């Protein structure tokens, strides 16, 4: 594949493709497979962007017919001004994306953990552990912290020293089955480390320039990981208690870096609990699509290099 093809594929995978997938309704019935599909799209987009730069570098920096490095003027004469300028622009954009990806990943990693550590200290000071039976819904009871807040709320702070935080308002206003559902929801986030998935998508979103990136992937994955936690809560307590707990906590706001049970997606999630169950055929189709999307640019990059290595060792 040429550099232009790789660049076009990268632009499609960070713009139109996420926009189309974000408008689809089938991911609600196959959330785990949809997350994998989103991950493959993100990885393929980054890989395609880097592949465009590699393809351009292989054309711009190869030795000339006499074996000596080609000069800048020689490349312009060979490619022409328009194609040369386009190649340089795409190569520069690739380097920019690579640098921004490293910087964005580091910033997201450091700032998120600093914020969570600060908030964890606060809830450890202000909160208390609880010995009621509902606390057993947590993976480890010592993770649970109760805040003296009248508003029903529940969220978790992922990390090595994770915390599940609920309010007294949630414990007093919700039935035992509803408390179990909401605590299981938060514990599911911690066990699956959904925070790492969100951090990766946040870094990719920041890395790409504003004029090509789309927020669809980040918003869609944020909803999907809530659906995965909802499924775990349904298995523990049933759909009705979870739906009631979600509605009770819908207006609560969690701190940045936390994963909250309520939020702006509550209506979609409650409607899903009353709708059709997850679909195995949809999940299988999504997994196959994820493999195809990821394998295509990988093969396109690997095959030419393998061919060159074979030619080098056979000569």
PDB file of C-alpha atoms in Angstrom, residues 6-305:
ATOM      1  CA  UNK A   6      -2.245   4.560   4.472  1.00  0.00           C
ATOM      2  CA  UNK A   7      -2.977   8.240   5.129  1.00  0.00           C
ATOM      3  CA  UNK A   8      -6.476   7.904   3.663  1.00  0.00           C
ATOM      4  CA  UNK A   9      -7.145   4.826   5.803  1.00  0.00           C
ATOM      5  CA  UNK A  10      -5.963   6.645   8.924  1.00  0.00           C
ATOM      6  CA  UNK A  11      -8.239   9.602   8.202  1.00  0.00           C
ATOM      7  CA  UNK A  12     -11.203   7.283   7.626  1.00  0.00           C
ATOM      8  CA  UNK A  13     -10.550   5.444  10.901  1.00  0.00           C
ATOM      9  CA  UNK A  14     -10.432   8.633  12.989  1.00  0.00           C
ATOM     10  CA  UNK A  15     -13.332  10.436  11.298  1.00  0.00           C
ATOM     11  CA  UNK A  16     -16.120   8.852   9.197  1.00  0.00           C
ATOM     12  CA  UNK A  17     -15.831   5.290  10.550  1.00  0.00           C
ATOM     13  CA  UNK A  18     -16.208   6.291  14.237  1.00  0.00           C
ATOM     14  CA  UNK A  19     -19.080   8.617  13.293  1.00  0.00           C
ATOM     15  CA  UNK A  20     -20.963   5.779  11.585  1.00  0.00           C
ATOM     16  CA  UNK A  21     -20.290   3.294  14.372  1.00  0.00           C
ATOM     17  CA  UNK A  22     -21.328   5.782  17.065  1.00  0.00           C
ATOM     18  CA  UNK A  23     -24.769   6.121  15.439  1.00  0.00           C
ATOM     19  CA  UNK A  24     -25.343   2.360  15.328  1.00  0.00           C
ATOM     20  CA  UNK A  25     -27.649   0.753  17.885  1.00  0.00           C
ATOM     21  CA  UNK A  26     -26.319  -2.822  17.749  1.00  0.00           C
ATOM     22  CA  UNK A  27     -23.403  -2.171  20.186  1.00  0.00           C
ATOM     23  CA  UNK A  28     -25.980  -1.971  22.976  1.00  0.00           C
ATOM     24  CA  UNK A  29     -26.580  -5.712  22.463  1.00  0.00           C
ATOM     25  CA  UNK A  30     -22.898  -6.642  22.200  1.00  0.00           C
ATOM     26  CA  UNK A  31     -20.969  -4.195  24.396  1.00  0.00           C
ATOM     27  CA  UNK A  32     -17.867  -6.305  24.989  1.00  0.00           C
ATOM     28  CA  UNK A  33     -17.414  -7.056  21.297  1.00  0.00           C
ATOM     29  CA  UNK A  34     -18.104  -3.409  20.459  1.00  0.00           C
ATOM     30  CA  UNK A  35     -15.318  -2.292  22.823  1.00  0.00           C
ATOM     31  CA  UNK A  36     -12.941  -4.698  21.083  1.00  0.00           C
ATOM     32  CA  UNK A  37     -14.046  -3.289  17.713  1.00  0.00           C
ATOM     33  CA  UNK A  38     -13.425   0.272  18.893  1.00  0.00           C
ATOM     34  CA  UNK A  39      -9.990  -0.757  20.166  1.00  0.00           C
ATOM     35  CA  UNK A  40      -9.096  -2.344  16.827  1.00  0.00           C
ATOM     36  CA  UNK A  41     -10.191   0.815  14.998  1.00  0.00           C
ATOM     37  CA  UNK A  42      -8.021   2.975  17.259  1.00  0.00           C
ATOM     38  CA  UNK A  43      -4.974   0.707  16.909  1.00  0.00           C
ATOM     39  CA  UNK A  44      -5.453   0.448  13.140  1.00  0.00           C
ATOM     40  CA  UNK A  45      -5.728   4.239  12.873  1.00  0.00           C
ATOM     41  CA  UNK A  46      -2.451   4.759  14.735  1.00  0.00           C
ATOM     42  CA  UNK A  47      -0.766   1.970  12.794  1.00  0.00           C
ATOM     43  CA  UNK A  48      -1.978   3.390   9.472  1.00  0.00           C
ATOM     44  CA  UNK A  49      -0.724   6.861  10.356  1.00  0.00           C
ATOM     45  CA  UNK A  50       2.714   5.494  11.239  1.00  0.00           C
ATOM     46  CA  UNK A  51       2.706   3.306   8.122  1.00  0.00           C
ATOM     47  CA  UNK A  52       2.125   6.369   5.958  1.00  0.00           C
ATOM     48  CA  UNK A  53       5.213   7.954   7.460  1.00  0.00           C
ATOM     49  CA  UNK A  54       7.259   4.791   6.972  1.00  0.00           C
ATOM     50  CA  UNK A  55       6.148   4.512   3.349  1.00  0.00           C
ATOM     51  CA  UNK A  56       7.124   8.123   2.688  1.00  0.00           C
ATOM     52  CA  UNK A  57      10.462   7.709   4.440  1.00  0.00           C
ATOM     53  CA  UNK A  58      11.205   4.666   2.304  1.00  0.00           C
ATOM     54  CA  UNK A  59      10.735   6.828  -0.787  1.00  0.00           C
ATOM     55  CA  UNK A  60      12.424  10.012   0.375  1.00  0.00           C
ATOM     56  CA  UNK A  61      15.468   8.572   2.110  1.00  0.00           C
ATOM     57  CA  UNK A  62      16.516   5.648  -0.089  1.00  0.00           C
ATOM     58  CA  UNK A  63      19.909   5.678  -1.856  1.00  0.00           C
ATOM     59  CA  UNK A  64      20.001   6.844  -5.451  1.00  0.00           C
ATOM     60  CA  UNK A  65      21.110   4.798  -8.496  1.00  0.00           C
ATOM     61  CA  UNK A  66      24.778   5.395  -7.650  1.00  0.00           C
ATOM     62  CA  UNK A  67      24.313   4.109  -4.087  1.00  0.00           C
ATOM     63  CA  UNK A  68      24.725   7.527  -2.511  1.00  0.00           C
ATOM     64  CA  UNK A  69      21.986   9.232  -0.454  1.00  0.00           C
ATOM     65  CA  UNK A  70      19.626  11.220  -2.615  1.00  0.00           C
ATOM     66  CA  UNK A  71      19.614  14.978  -2.230  1.00  0.00           C
ATOM     67  CA  UNK A  72      16.645  17.164  -1.488  1.00  0.00           C
ATOM     68  CA  UNK A  73      16.714  18.644  -4.996  1.00  0.00           C
ATOM     69  CA  UNK A  74      16.976  15.184  -6.483  1.00  0.00           C
ATOM     70  CA  UNK A  75      13.836  14.066  -4.687  1.00  0.00           C
ATOM     71  CA  UNK A  76      11.969  17.155  -5.880  1.00  0.00           C
ATOM     72  CA  UNK A  77      13.029  16.488  -9.472  1.00  0.00           C
ATOM     73  CA  UNK A  78      11.980  12.870  -9.202  1.00  0.00           C
ATOM     74  CA  UNK A  79       8.626  13.344  -7.486  1.00  0.00           C
ATOM     75  CA  UNK A  80       7.648  16.839  -8.565  1.00  0.00           C
ATOM     76  CA  UNK A  81       6.817  19.754  -6.281  1.00  0.00           C
ATOM     77  CA  UNK A  82       3.157  18.844  -5.501  1.00  0.00           C
ATOM     78  CA  UNK A  83       3.816  15.187  -4.619  1.00  0.00           C
ATOM     79  CA  UNK A  84       6.988  16.051  -2.734  1.00  0.00           C
ATOM     80  CA  UNK A  85       5.220  18.730  -0.674  1.00  0.00           C
ATOM     81  CA  UNK A  86       2.345  16.349   0.070  1.00  0.00           C
ATOM     82  CA  UNK A  87       4.785  13.634   1.115  1.00  0.00           C
ATOM     83  CA  UNK A  88       6.647  15.973   3.434  1.00  0.00           C
ATOM     84  CA  UNK A  89       3.362  17.183   4.943  1.00  0.00           C
ATOM     85  CA  UNK A  90       2.123  13.646   5.623  1.00  0.00           C
ATOM     86  CA  UNK A  91       5.513  12.617   7.029  1.00  0.00           C
ATOM     87  CA  UNK A  92       5.556  15.642   9.329  1.00  0.00           C
ATOM     88  CA  UNK A  93       1.992  14.904  10.454  1.00  0.00           C
ATOM     89  CA  UNK A  94       3.011  11.335  11.257  1.00  0.00           C
ATOM     90  CA  UNK A  95       5.904  12.512  13.406  1.00  0.00           C
ATOM     91  CA  UNK A  96       3.576  14.977  15.132  1.00  0.00           C
ATOM     92  CA  UNK A  97       1.017  12.267  15.906  1.00  0.00           C
ATOM     93  CA  UNK A  98       3.723   9.982  17.268  1.00  0.00           C
ATOM     94  CA  UNK A  99       5.123  12.677  19.528  1.00  0.00           C
ATOM     95  CA  UNK A 100       1.673  13.774  20.683  1.00  0.00           C
ATOM     96  CA  UNK A 101       0.695  10.160  21.411  1.00  0.00           C
ATOM     97  CA  UNK A 102       3.665   9.722  23.736  1.00  0.00           C
ATOM     98  CA  UNK A 103       3.097  13.088  25.422  1.00  0.00           C
ATOM     99  CA  UNK A 104      -0.680  12.637  25.704  1.00  0.00           C
ATOM    100  CA  UNK A 105      -0.346   9.126  27.108  1.00  0.00           C
ATOM    101  CA  UNK A 106       2.103  10.331  29.734  1.00  0.00           C
ATOM    102  CA  UNK A 107      -0.027  13.329  30.665  1.00  0.00           C
ATOM    103  CA  UNK A 108      -3.214  11.291  30.976  1.00  0.00           C
ATOM    104  CA  UNK A 109      -1.447   8.616  33.024  1.00  0.00           C
ATOM    105  CA  UNK A 110       0.197  11.040  35.439  1.00  0.00           C
ATOM    106  CA  UNK A 111      -2.662  13.532  35.861  1.00  0.00           C
ATOM    107  CA  UNK A 112      -5.324  10.858  36.322  1.00  0.00           C
ATOM    108  CA  UNK A 113      -3.376   9.029  39.002  1.00  0.00           C
ATOM    109  CA  UNK A 114      -2.504  12.234  40.816  1.00  0.00           C
ATOM    110  CA  UNK A 115      -6.156  13.259  40.823  1.00  0.00           C
ATOM    111  CA  UNK A 116      -7.324   9.844  42.018  1.00  0.00           C
ATOM    112  CA  UNK A 117      -4.689   9.691  44.731  1.00  0.00           C
ATOM    113  CA  UNK A 118      -5.774  13.070  46.076  1.00  0.00           C
ATOM    114  CA  UNK A 119      -9.442  12.105  46.063  1.00  0.00           C
ATOM    115  CA  UNK A 120      -8.678   8.691  47.590  1.00  0.00           C
ATOM    116  CA  UNK A 121      -6.996  10.432  50.484  1.00  0.00           C
ATOM    117  CA  UNK A 122     -10.064  12.616  50.989  1.00  0.00           C
ATOM    118  CA  UNK A 123     -12.548   9.733  51.034  1.00  0.00           C
ATOM    119  CA  UNK A 124     -10.297   7.779  53.396  1.00  0.00           C
ATOM    120  CA  UNK A 125     -10.342  10.718  55.774  1.00  0.00           C
ATOM    121  CA  UNK A 126     -14.010  11.676  55.422  1.00  0.00           C
ATOM    122  CA  UNK A 127     -15.507   8.257  54.762  1.00  0.00           C
ATOM    123  CA  UNK A 128     -15.979   5.226  56.947  1.00  0.00           C
ATOM    124  CA  UNK A 129     -16.102   1.517  56.282  1.00  0.00           C
ATOM    125  CA  UNK A 130     -19.414  -0.231  56.703  1.00  0.00           C
ATOM    126  CA  UNK A 131     -20.222  -3.696  58.005  1.00  0.00           C
ATOM    127  CA  UNK A 132     -23.735  -4.138  56.659  1.00  0.00           C
ATOM    128  CA  UNK A 133     -24.412  -7.145  54.444  1.00  0.00           C
ATOM    129  CA  UNK A 134     -24.580  -5.005  51.318  1.00  0.00           C
ATOM    130  CA  UNK A 135     -20.881  -4.289  51.626  1.00  0.00           C
ATOM    131  CA  UNK A 136     -20.190  -7.897  50.694  1.00  0.00           C
ATOM    132  CA  UNK A 137     -21.078  -7.005  47.102  1.00  0.00           C
ATOM    133  CA  UNK A 138     -17.642  -5.407  46.905  1.00  0.00           C
ATOM    134  CA  UNK A 139     -14.740  -7.600  45.883  1.00  0.00           C
ATOM    135  CA  UNK A 140     -13.046  -6.618  49.138  1.00  0.00           C
ATOM    136  CA  UNK A 141     -15.012  -4.935  51.919  1.00  0.00           C
ATOM    137  CA  UNK A 142     -12.059  -2.717  52.775  1.00  0.00           C
ATOM    138  CA  UNK A 143     -12.510  -0.975  49.407  1.00  0.00           C
ATOM    139  CA  UNK A 144     -15.853   0.476  50.498  1.00  0.00           C
ATOM    140  CA  UNK A 145     -16.117   4.026  51.814  1.00  0.00           C
ATOM    141  CA  UNK A 146     -19.354   5.678  52.976  1.00  0.00           C
ATOM    142  CA  UNK A 147     -19.722   9.453  52.677  1.00  0.00           C
ATOM    143  CA  UNK A 148     -22.128  11.395  54.885  1.00  0.00           C
ATOM    144  CA  UNK A 149     -24.030  12.835  51.919  1.00  0.00           C
ATOM    145  CA  UNK A 150     -27.818  12.858  51.624  1.00  0.00           C
ATOM    146  CA  UNK A 151     -27.860  12.646  47.817  1.00  0.00           C
ATOM    147  CA  UNK A 152     -27.708   9.076  46.456  1.00  0.00           C
ATOM    148  CA  UNK A 153     -24.395   8.582  44.669  1.00  0.00           C
ATOM    149  CA  UNK A 154     -21.963   5.801  43.902  1.00  0.00           C
ATOM    150  CA  UNK A 155     -18.649   5.770  42.091  1.00  0.00           C
ATOM    151  CA  UNK A 156     -15.298   4.011  42.134  1.00  0.00           C
ATOM    152  CA  UNK A 157     -11.676   5.128  42.152  1.00  0.00           C
ATOM    153  CA  UNK A 158      -9.624   2.567  40.192  1.00  0.00           C
ATOM    154  CA  UNK A 159      -5.985   1.872  40.881  1.00  0.00           C
ATOM    155  CA  UNK A 160      -3.720  -0.217  43.072  1.00  0.00           C
ATOM    156  CA  UNK A 161      -5.553   1.040  46.177  1.00  0.00           C
ATOM    157  CA  UNK A 162      -9.007   1.146  44.643  1.00  0.00           C
ATOM    158  CA  UNK A 163     -12.088   2.459  46.398  1.00  0.00           C
ATOM    159  CA  UNK A 164     -15.840   2.074  45.977  1.00  0.00           C
ATOM    160  CA  UNK A 165     -17.560   5.180  47.317  1.00  0.00           C
ATOM    161  CA  UNK A 166     -21.266   5.403  48.139  1.00  0.00           C
ATOM    162  CA  UNK A 167     -23.273   7.933  50.088  1.00  0.00           C
ATOM    163  CA  UNK A 168     -25.432   7.451  53.148  1.00  0.00           C
ATOM    164  CA  UNK A 169     -28.276   8.701  50.987  1.00  0.00           C
ATOM    165  CA  UNK A 170     -27.822   5.750  48.633  1.00  0.00           C
ATOM    166  CA  UNK A 171     -27.690   3.213  51.465  1.00  0.00           C
ATOM    167  CA  UNK A 172     -30.786   4.581  53.186  1.00  0.00           C
ATOM    168  CA  UNK A 173     -32.949   5.237  50.115  1.00  0.00           C
ATOM    169  CA  UNK A 174     -32.159   2.063  48.159  1.00  0.00           C
ATOM    170  CA  UNK A 175     -33.347  -1.444  48.953  1.00  0.00           C
ATOM    171  CA  UNK A 176     -30.794  -4.144  49.691  1.00  0.00           C
ATOM    172  CA  UNK A 177     -31.040  -5.606  46.171  1.00  0.00           C
ATOM    173  CA  UNK A 178     -30.532  -2.146  44.681  1.00  0.00           C
ATOM    174  CA  UNK A 179     -27.491  -1.487  46.883  1.00  0.00           C
ATOM    175  CA  UNK A 180     -26.090  -4.859  45.854  1.00  0.00           C
ATOM    176  CA  UNK A 181     -26.633  -3.979  42.199  1.00  0.00           C
ATOM    177  CA  UNK A 182     -24.925  -0.598  42.451  1.00  0.00           C
ATOM    178  CA  UNK A 183     -21.942  -1.944  44.417  1.00  0.00           C
ATOM    179  CA  UNK A 184     -21.534  -4.854  42.001  1.00  0.00           C
ATOM    180  CA  UNK A 185     -21.580  -2.357  39.137  1.00  0.00           C
ATOM    181  CA  UNK A 186     -18.704  -0.392  40.630  1.00  0.00           C
ATOM    182  CA  UNK A 187     -16.746  -3.507  41.582  1.00  0.00           C
ATOM    183  CA  UNK A 188     -17.052  -4.714  37.981  1.00  0.00           C
ATOM    184  CA  UNK A 189     -15.289  -1.532  36.834  1.00  0.00           C
ATOM    185  CA  UNK A 190     -12.434  -2.243  39.233  1.00  0.00           C
ATOM    186  CA  UNK A 191     -12.040  -5.922  38.344  1.00  0.00           C
ATOM    187  CA  UNK A 192     -12.008  -5.308  34.574  1.00  0.00           C
ATOM    188  CA  UNK A 193      -9.839  -2.159  34.847  1.00  0.00           C
ATOM    189  CA  UNK A 194     -12.160  -0.220  32.567  1.00  0.00           C
ATOM    190  CA  UNK A 195     -10.233   2.905  33.509  1.00  0.00           C
ATOM    191  CA  UNK A 196      -7.249   1.722  31.455  1.00  0.00           C
ATOM    192  CA  UNK A 197      -9.446   1.402  28.363  1.00  0.00           C
ATOM    193  CA  UNK A 198     -10.701   4.950  28.811  1.00  0.00           C
ATOM    194  CA  UNK A 199      -7.186   6.295  29.359  1.00  0.00           C
ATOM    195  CA  UNK A 200      -5.981   4.710  26.125  1.00  0.00           C
ATOM    196  CA  UNK A 201      -8.834   6.209  24.103  1.00  0.00           C
ATOM    197  CA  UNK A 202      -8.317   9.580  25.756  1.00  0.00           C
ATOM    198  CA  UNK A 203      -4.645   9.555  24.773  1.00  0.00           C
ATOM    199  CA  UNK A 204      -5.448   8.627  21.153  1.00  0.00           C
ATOM    200  CA  UNK A 205      -8.123  11.331  21.021  1.00  0.00           C
ATOM    201  CA  UNK A 206      -5.689  13.986  22.234  1.00  0.00           C
ATOM    202  CA  UNK A 207      -2.871  12.778  19.980  1.00  0.00           C
ATOM    203  CA  UNK A 208      -4.641  13.329  16.665  1.00  0.00           C
ATOM    204  CA  UNK A 209      -4.983  16.938  15.447  1.00  0.00           C
ATOM    205  CA  UNK A 210      -8.305  18.692  16.004  1.00  0.00           C
ATOM    206  CA  UNK A 211      -9.214  18.863  12.326  1.00  0.00           C
ATOM    207  CA  UNK A 212      -9.184  15.064  11.895  1.00  0.00           C
ATOM    208  CA  UNK A 213     -10.076  13.588  15.291  1.00  0.00           C
ATOM    209  CA  UNK A 214     -13.557  12.711  16.471  1.00  0.00           C
ATOM    210  CA  UNK A 215     -14.922  12.427  20.008  1.00  0.00           C
ATOM    211  CA  UNK A 216     -17.316   9.667  18.947  1.00  0.00           C
ATOM    212  CA  UNK A 217     -14.960   6.863  19.948  1.00  0.00           C
ATOM    213  CA  UNK A 218     -14.290   8.226  23.430  1.00  0.00           C
ATOM    214  CA  UNK A 219     -17.986   8.849  24.165  1.00  0.00           C
ATOM    215  CA  UNK A 220     -19.054   5.475  22.750  1.00  0.00           C
ATOM    216  CA  UNK A 221     -16.476   3.523  24.756  1.00  0.00           C
ATOM    217  CA  UNK A 222     -17.424   5.404  27.919  1.00  0.00           C
ATOM    218  CA  UNK A 223     -21.025   4.213  27.430  1.00  0.00           C
ATOM    219  CA  UNK A 224     -20.004   0.664  26.535  1.00  0.00           C
ATOM    220  CA  UNK A 225     -17.933   0.105  29.665  1.00  0.00           C
ATOM    221  CA  UNK A 226     -20.929   1.249  31.714  1.00  0.00           C
ATOM    222  CA  UNK A 227     -23.009  -1.373  29.896  1.00  0.00           C
ATOM    223  CA  UNK A 228     -20.438  -4.035  30.755  1.00  0.00           C
ATOM    224  CA  UNK A 229     -20.642  -3.094  34.430  1.00  0.00           C
ATOM    225  CA  UNK A 230     -24.444  -3.063  34.162  1.00  0.00           C
ATOM    226  CA  UNK A 231     -24.382  -6.635  32.832  1.00  0.00           C
ATOM    227  CA  UNK A 232     -22.359  -7.739  35.852  1.00  0.00           C
ATOM    228  CA  UNK A 233     -24.854  -6.050  38.176  1.00  0.00           C
ATOM    229  CA  UNK A 234     -27.789  -7.693  36.390  1.00  0.00           C
ATOM    230  CA  UNK A 235     -26.238 -11.113  36.924  1.00  0.00           C
ATOM    231  CA  UNK A 236     -25.916 -10.358  40.647  1.00  0.00           C
ATOM    232  CA  UNK A 237     -29.207  -8.605  41.424  1.00  0.00           C
ATOM    233  CA  UNK A 238     -31.425  -8.558  38.329  1.00  0.00           C
ATOM    234  CA  UNK A 239     -32.412  -5.768  35.905  1.00  0.00           C
ATOM    235  CA  UNK A 240     -35.165  -4.122  37.959  1.00  0.00           C
ATOM    236  CA  UNK A 241     -33.092  -3.353  41.096  1.00  0.00           C
ATOM    237  CA  UNK A 242     -30.283  -2.026  38.901  1.00  0.00           C
ATOM    238  CA  UNK A 243     -32.650   0.183  36.919  1.00  0.00           C
ATOM    239  CA  UNK A 244     -34.067   1.676  40.125  1.00  0.00           C
ATOM    240  CA  UNK A 245     -30.592   2.274  41.532  1.00  0.00           C
ATOM    241  CA  UNK A 246     -29.429   3.941  38.308  1.00  0.00           C
ATOM    242  CA  UNK A 247     -32.416   6.284  38.309  1.00  0.00           C
ATOM    243  CA  UNK A 248     -31.815   7.183  41.970  1.00  0.00           C
ATOM    244  CA  UNK A 249     -28.155   8.027  41.280  1.00  0.00           C
ATOM    245  CA  UNK A 250     -28.708   9.611  37.870  1.00  0.00           C
ATOM    246  CA  UNK A 251     -28.223  13.223  38.961  1.00  0.00           C
ATOM    247  CA  UNK A 252     -25.099  12.580  41.046  1.00  0.00           C
ATOM    248  CA  UNK A 253     -21.774  13.882  39.762  1.00  0.00           C
ATOM    249  CA  UNK A 254     -18.550  12.012  40.361  1.00  0.00           C
ATOM    250  CA  UNK A 255     -15.081  13.598  40.475  1.00  0.00           C
ATOM    251  CA  UNK A 256     -12.865  13.524  37.387  1.00  0.00           C
ATOM    252  CA  UNK A 257     -11.004  10.248  37.071  1.00  0.00           C
ATOM    253  CA  UNK A 258     -13.769   8.261  38.787  1.00  0.00           C
ATOM    254  CA  UNK A 259     -16.309   5.922  37.201  1.00  0.00           C
ATOM    255  CA  UNK A 260     -19.822   6.749  38.378  1.00  0.00           C
ATOM    256  CA  UNK A 261     -22.953   4.616  38.364  1.00  0.00           C
ATOM    257  CA  UNK A 262     -25.187   7.490  37.284  1.00  0.00           C
ATOM    258  CA  UNK A 263     -24.646  10.174  34.704  1.00  0.00           C
ATOM    259  CA  UNK A 264     -25.987  11.455  31.383  1.00  0.00           C
ATOM    260  CA  UNK A 265     -26.268   7.960  29.853  1.00  0.00           C
ATOM    261  CA  UNK A 266     -28.717   6.697  32.484  1.00  0.00           C
ATOM    262  CA  UNK A 267     -31.769   6.884  30.208  1.00  0.00           C
ATOM    263  CA  UNK A 268     -30.105   4.810  27.483  1.00  0.00           C
ATOM    264  CA  UNK A 269     -28.938   2.225  29.998  1.00  0.00           C
ATOM    265  CA  UNK A 270     -32.319   1.893  31.727  1.00  0.00           C
ATOM    266  CA  UNK A 271     -34.077   1.457  28.384  1.00  0.00           C
ATOM    267  CA  UNK A 272     -31.555  -1.213  27.453  1.00  0.00           C
ATOM    268  CA  UNK A 273     -32.343  -3.151  30.646  1.00  0.00           C
ATOM    269  CA  UNK A 274     -35.964  -3.376  29.497  1.00  0.00           C
ATOM    270  CA  UNK A 275     -35.068  -4.248  25.899  1.00  0.00           C
ATOM    271  CA  UNK A 276     -33.711  -7.279  24.082  1.00  0.00           C
ATOM    272  CA  UNK A 277     -30.824  -9.271  25.589  1.00  0.00           C
ATOM    273  CA  UNK A 278     -27.282  -9.396  24.294  1.00  0.00           C
ATOM    274  CA  UNK A 279     -26.835 -11.051  20.907  1.00  0.00           C
ATOM    275  CA  UNK A 280     -24.202 -13.727  20.253  1.00  0.00           C
ATOM    276  CA  UNK A 281     -24.374 -13.341  16.423  1.00  0.00           C
ATOM    277  CA  UNK A 282     -23.842  -9.581  16.689  1.00  0.00           C
ATOM    278  CA  UNK A 283     -20.890 -10.133  19.011  1.00  0.00           C
ATOM    279  CA  UNK A 284     -19.350 -12.700  16.646  1.00  0.00           C
ATOM    280  CA  UNK A 285     -19.722 -10.322  13.681  1.00  0.00           C
ATOM    281  CA  UNK A 286     -18.117  -7.504  15.673  1.00  0.00           C
ATOM    282  CA  UNK A 287     -15.151  -9.685  16.680  1.00  0.00           C
ATOM    283  CA  UNK A 288     -14.602 -10.734  13.064  1.00  0.00           C
ATOM    284  CA  UNK A 289     -14.785  -7.098  11.942  1.00  0.00           C
ATOM    285  CA  UNK A 290     -12.247  -6.129  14.602  1.00  0.00           C
ATOM    286  CA  UNK A 291      -9.824  -8.778  13.370  1.00  0.00           C
ATOM    287  CA  UNK A 292     -10.257  -7.695   9.749  1.00  0.00           C
ATOM    288  CA  UNK A 293      -9.745  -4.006  10.532  1.00  0.00           C
ATOM    289  CA  UNK A 294      -6.626  -4.693  12.559  1.00  0.00           C
ATOM    290  CA  UNK A 295      -5.097  -7.296  10.255  1.00  0.00           C
ATOM    291  CA  UNK A 296      -5.419  -5.296   7.015  1.00  0.00           C
ATOM    292  CA  UNK A 297      -2.938  -2.486   7.801  1.00  0.00           C
ATOM    293  CA  UNK A 298      -0.689  -4.894   9.706  1.00  0.00           C
ATOM    294  CA  UNK A 299      -0.312  -7.182   6.708  1.00  0.00           C
ATOM    295  CA  UNK A 300       0.101  -4.223   4.375  1.00  0.00           C
ATOM    296  CA  UNK A 301       3.042  -3.054   6.484  1.00  0.00           C
ATOM    297  CA  UNK A 302       4.584  -6.438   7.239  1.00  0.00           C
ATOM    298  CA  UNK A 303       4.501  -8.061   3.800  1.00  0.00           C
ATOM    299  CA  UNK A 304       6.761  -5.532   1.990  1.00  0.00           C
ATOM    300  CA  UNK A 305       9.297  -5.610   4.837  1.00  0.00           C
TER     301      UNK A 305
END
